[in-house]
mmCIF file of C-alpha atoms in Angstrom:
data_model
loop_
_atom_site.group_PDB
_atom_site.id
_atom_site.type_symbol
_atom_site.label_atom_id
_atom_site.label_comp_id
_atom_site.label_asym_id
_atom_site.label_seq_id
_atom_site.Cartn_x
_atom_site.Cartn_y
_atom_site.Cartn_z
ATOM 1 C CA UNK L 15 122.128 98.172 100.342
ATOM 2 C CA UNK L 16 118.410 98.888 100.475
ATOM 3 C CA UNK L 17 116.741 96.100 98.455
ATOM 4 C CA UNK L 18 113.839 98.362 97.451
ATOM 5 C CA UNK L 19 116.283 100.475 95.430
ATOM 6 C CA UNK L 20 117.262 97.559 93.172
ATOM 7 C CA UNK L 21 115.661 97.383 89.739
ATOM 8 C CA UNK L 22 114.627 93.715 89.735
ATOM 9 C CA UNK L 23 115.113 93.553 85.961
ATOM 10 C CA UNK L 24 118.869 93.916 86.460
ATOM 11 C CA UNK L 25 118.947 90.699 88.504
ATOM 12 C CA UNK L 26 117.040 88.507 86.048
ATOM 13 C CA UNK L 27 117.997 86.959 82.726
ATOM 14 C CA UNK L 28 114.285 87.079 81.758
ATOM 15 C CA UNK L 29 112.889 90.167 80.063
ATOM 16 C CA UNK L 30 109.404 91.610 79.545
ATOM 17 C CA UNK L 31 106.792 90.308 79.114
ATOM 18 C CA UNK L 32 108.231 87.298 80.938
ATOM 19 C CA UNK L 33 109.159 88.931 84.257
ATOM 20 C CA UNK L 34 107.260 87.278 87.113
ATOM 21 C CA UNK L 35 108.676 89.214 90.093
ATOM 22 C CA UNK L 36 108.405 92.938 90.840
ATOM 23 C CA UNK L 37 110.547 93.427 93.943
ATOM 24 C CA UNK L 38 113.228 91.763 95.960
ATOM 25 C CA UNK L 39 112.102 91.906 99.600
ATOM 26 C CA UNK L 40 114.716 89.786 101.375
ATOM 27 C CA UNK L 41 117.854 88.009 100.284
ATOM 28 C CA UNK L 42 120.419 86.132 102.320
ATOM 29 C CA UNK L 43 122.183 82.777 102.108
ATOM 30 C CA UNK L 44 119.046 80.828 103.119
ATOM 31 C CA UNK L 45 115.851 82.877 102.543
ATOM 32 C CA UNK L 46 114.876 84.957 99.531
ATOM 33 C CA UNK L 47 111.500 86.704 99.253
ATOM 34 C CA UNK L 48 109.992 88.528 96.303
ATOM 35 C CA UNK L 49 106.721 90.292 95.565
ATOM 36 C CA UNK L 50 104.614 90.158 92.423
ATOM 37 C CA UNK L 51 101.527 92.208 91.733
ATOM 38 C CA UNK L 52 99.496 90.003 89.403
ATOM 39 C CA UNK L 53 98.011 92.059 86.591
ATOM 40 C CA UNK L 54 95.419 91.219 83.952
ATOM 41 C CA UNK L 55 98.096 91.709 81.301
ATOM 42 C CA UNK L 56 100.378 89.006 82.756
ATOM 43 C CA UNK L 57 100.857 86.251 80.178
ATOM 44 C CA UNK L 58 100.007 83.617 82.810
ATOM 45 C CA UNK L 59 96.662 85.148 83.812
ATOM 46 C CA UNK L 60 93.730 83.177 82.442
ATOM 47 C CA UNK L 61 90.153 84.204 83.173
ATOM 48 C CA UNK L 62 91.340 86.539 85.933
ATOM 49 C CA UNK L 63 93.443 83.878 87.714
ATOM 50 C CA UNK L 64 97.212 83.393 87.819
ATOM 51 C CA UNK L 65 97.947 79.886 86.507
ATOM 52 C CA UNK L 66 100.053 77.205 88.124
ATOM 53 C CA UNK L 67 102.636 77.756 85.362
ATOM 54 C CA UNK L 68 102.884 81.381 86.480
ATOM 55 C CA UNK L 69 103.421 80.312 90.087
ATOM 56 C CA UNK L 70 106.189 77.915 89.049
ATOM 57 C CA UNK L 71 107.850 80.605 86.940
ATOM 58 C CA UNK L 72 107.508 83.023 89.857
ATOM 59 C CA UNK L 73 109.386 80.531 92.058
ATOM 60 C CA UNK L 74 112.052 80.094 89.372
ATOM 61 C CA UNK L 75 112.498 83.854 89.087
ATOM 62 C CA UNK L 76 112.685 84.210 92.862
ATOM 63 C CA UNK L 77 115.633 81.803 92.633
ATOM 64 C CA UNK L 78 117.037 83.819 89.718
ATOM 65 C CA UNK L 79 116.718 87.052 91.727
ATOM 66 C CA UNK L 80 118.712 85.442 94.542
ATOM 67 C CA UNK L 81 121.486 84.329 92.194
ATOM 68 C CA UNK L 82 121.409 87.694 90.401
ATOM 69 C CA UNK L 83 121.706 89.526 93.714
ATOM 70 C CA UNK L 84 124.746 87.513 94.790
ATOM 71 C CA UNK L 85 126.447 87.772 91.398
ATOM 72 C CA UNK L 86 125.610 91.321 90.298
ATOM 73 C CA UNK L 87 125.140 93.294 93.511
ATOM 74 C CA UNK L 88 127.539 91.561 95.888
ATOM 75 C CA UNK L 89 130.255 90.369 93.482
ATOM 76 C CA UNK L 90 129.886 92.720 90.477
ATOM 77 C CA UNK L 91 129.643 89.729 88.109
ATOM 78 C CA UNK L 92 127.221 89.154 85.245
ATOM 79 C CA UNK L 93 123.754 87.679 85.778
ATOM 80 C CA UNK L 94 123.646 83.977 84.967
ATOM 81 C CA UNK L 95 120.958 81.896 83.337
ATOM 82 C CA UNK L 96 119.602 78.907 85.226
ATOM 83 C CA UNK L 97 116.892 76.320 84.830
ATOM 84 C CA UNK L 98 114.527 74.169 86.849
ATOM 85 C CA UNK L 99 115.964 70.672 87.093
ATOM 86 C CA UNK L 100 112.885 69.113 88.658
ATOM 87 C CA UNK L 101 109.806 69.883 90.705
ATOM 88 C CA UNK L 102 108.713 67.614 93.528
ATOM 89 C CA UNK L 103 105.532 67.725 95.627
ATOM 90 C CA UNK L 104 104.036 70.819 93.978
ATOM 91 C CA UNK L 105 100.684 71.670 95.583
ATOM 92 C CA UNK L 106 98.529 74.599 94.495
ATOM 93 C CA UNK L 107 95.918 75.372 97.146
ATOM 94 C CA UNK L 108 94.211 77.992 94.978
ATOM 95 C CA UNK L 109 95.051 80.165 92.013
ATOM 96 C CA UNK L 110 95.754 83.800 92.865
ATOM 97 C CA UNK L 111 93.413 86.390 91.403
ATOM 98 C CA UNK L 112 94.427 89.205 89.146
ATOM 99 C CA UNK L 113 95.365 92.184 91.380
ATOM 100 C CA UNK L 114 96.597 89.907 94.186
ATOM 101 C CA UNK L 115 100.072 90.673 95.483
ATOM 102 C CA UNK L 116 102.018 87.458 95.927
ATOM 103 C CA UNK L 117 104.829 87.142 98.401
ATOM 104 C CA UNK L 118 107.019 84.229 97.363
ATOM 105 C CA UNK L 119 109.782 82.664 99.387
ATOM 106 C CA UNK L 120 112.454 80.168 98.622
ATOM 107 C CA UNK L 121 114.417 78.484 101.382
ATOM 108 C CA UNK L 122 117.726 76.939 100.394
ATOM 109 C CA UNK L 123 117.956 73.365 101.632
ATOM 110 C CA UNK L 124 121.168 72.344 99.896
ATOM 111 C CA UNK L 125 123.714 73.861 97.516
ATOM 112 C CA UNK L 126 126.308 71.795 95.702
ATOM 113 C CA UNK L 127 128.474 73.302 92.985
ATOM 114 C CA UNK L 128 125.956 75.043 90.660
ATOM 115 C CA UNK L 129 122.837 73.230 91.888
ATOM 116 C CA UNK L 130 120.510 74.585 94.535
ATOM 117 C CA UNK L 131 117.689 72.639 96.192
ATOM 118 C CA UNK L 132 114.954 74.859 97.615
ATOM 119 C CA UNK L 133 111.559 74.703 99.265
ATOM 120 C CA UNK L 134 109.186 77.369 98.032
ATOM 121 C CA UNK L 135 105.858 78.851 98.989
ATOM 122 C CA UNK L 136 103.707 81.779 97.968
ATOM 123 C CA UNK L 137 101.012 83.658 99.857
ATOM 124 C CA UNK L 138 99.012 86.857 100.272
ATOM 125 C CA UNK L 139 98.197 87.912 103.811
ATOM 126 C CA UNK L 140 97.604 84.523 105.470
ATOM 127 C CA UNK L 141 96.275 82.842 102.318
ATOM 128 C CA UNK L 142 98.681 80.190 100.993
ATOM 129 C CA UNK L 143 98.616 79.567 97.243
#
């Protein structure tokens, strides 16, 4: 299936105005990538910058898109709700600007039962956020 044909909203339990990913770019057992075009109307944009809370939610929704893809697209099951259990070593190099297009990636490090441990990062061009 061509990932660009998937309506990202079908993969997520979140609904507008709380959707923090626009497209699913890559999804396999280990790596999932999404894109988000940060707009001035995004609820996490403050003074023209995307806040750290927005970045964290973007990572969470990248995880949700992965789970949604496996459940809905591959297994024809319903989309499940998840949550962030903890965050460790979060570093924000700079806040993205409104109109930036973020590419976010999660890399699965470990999966046990219904818990998934991931590393995540977000960037535009070669600029790491």
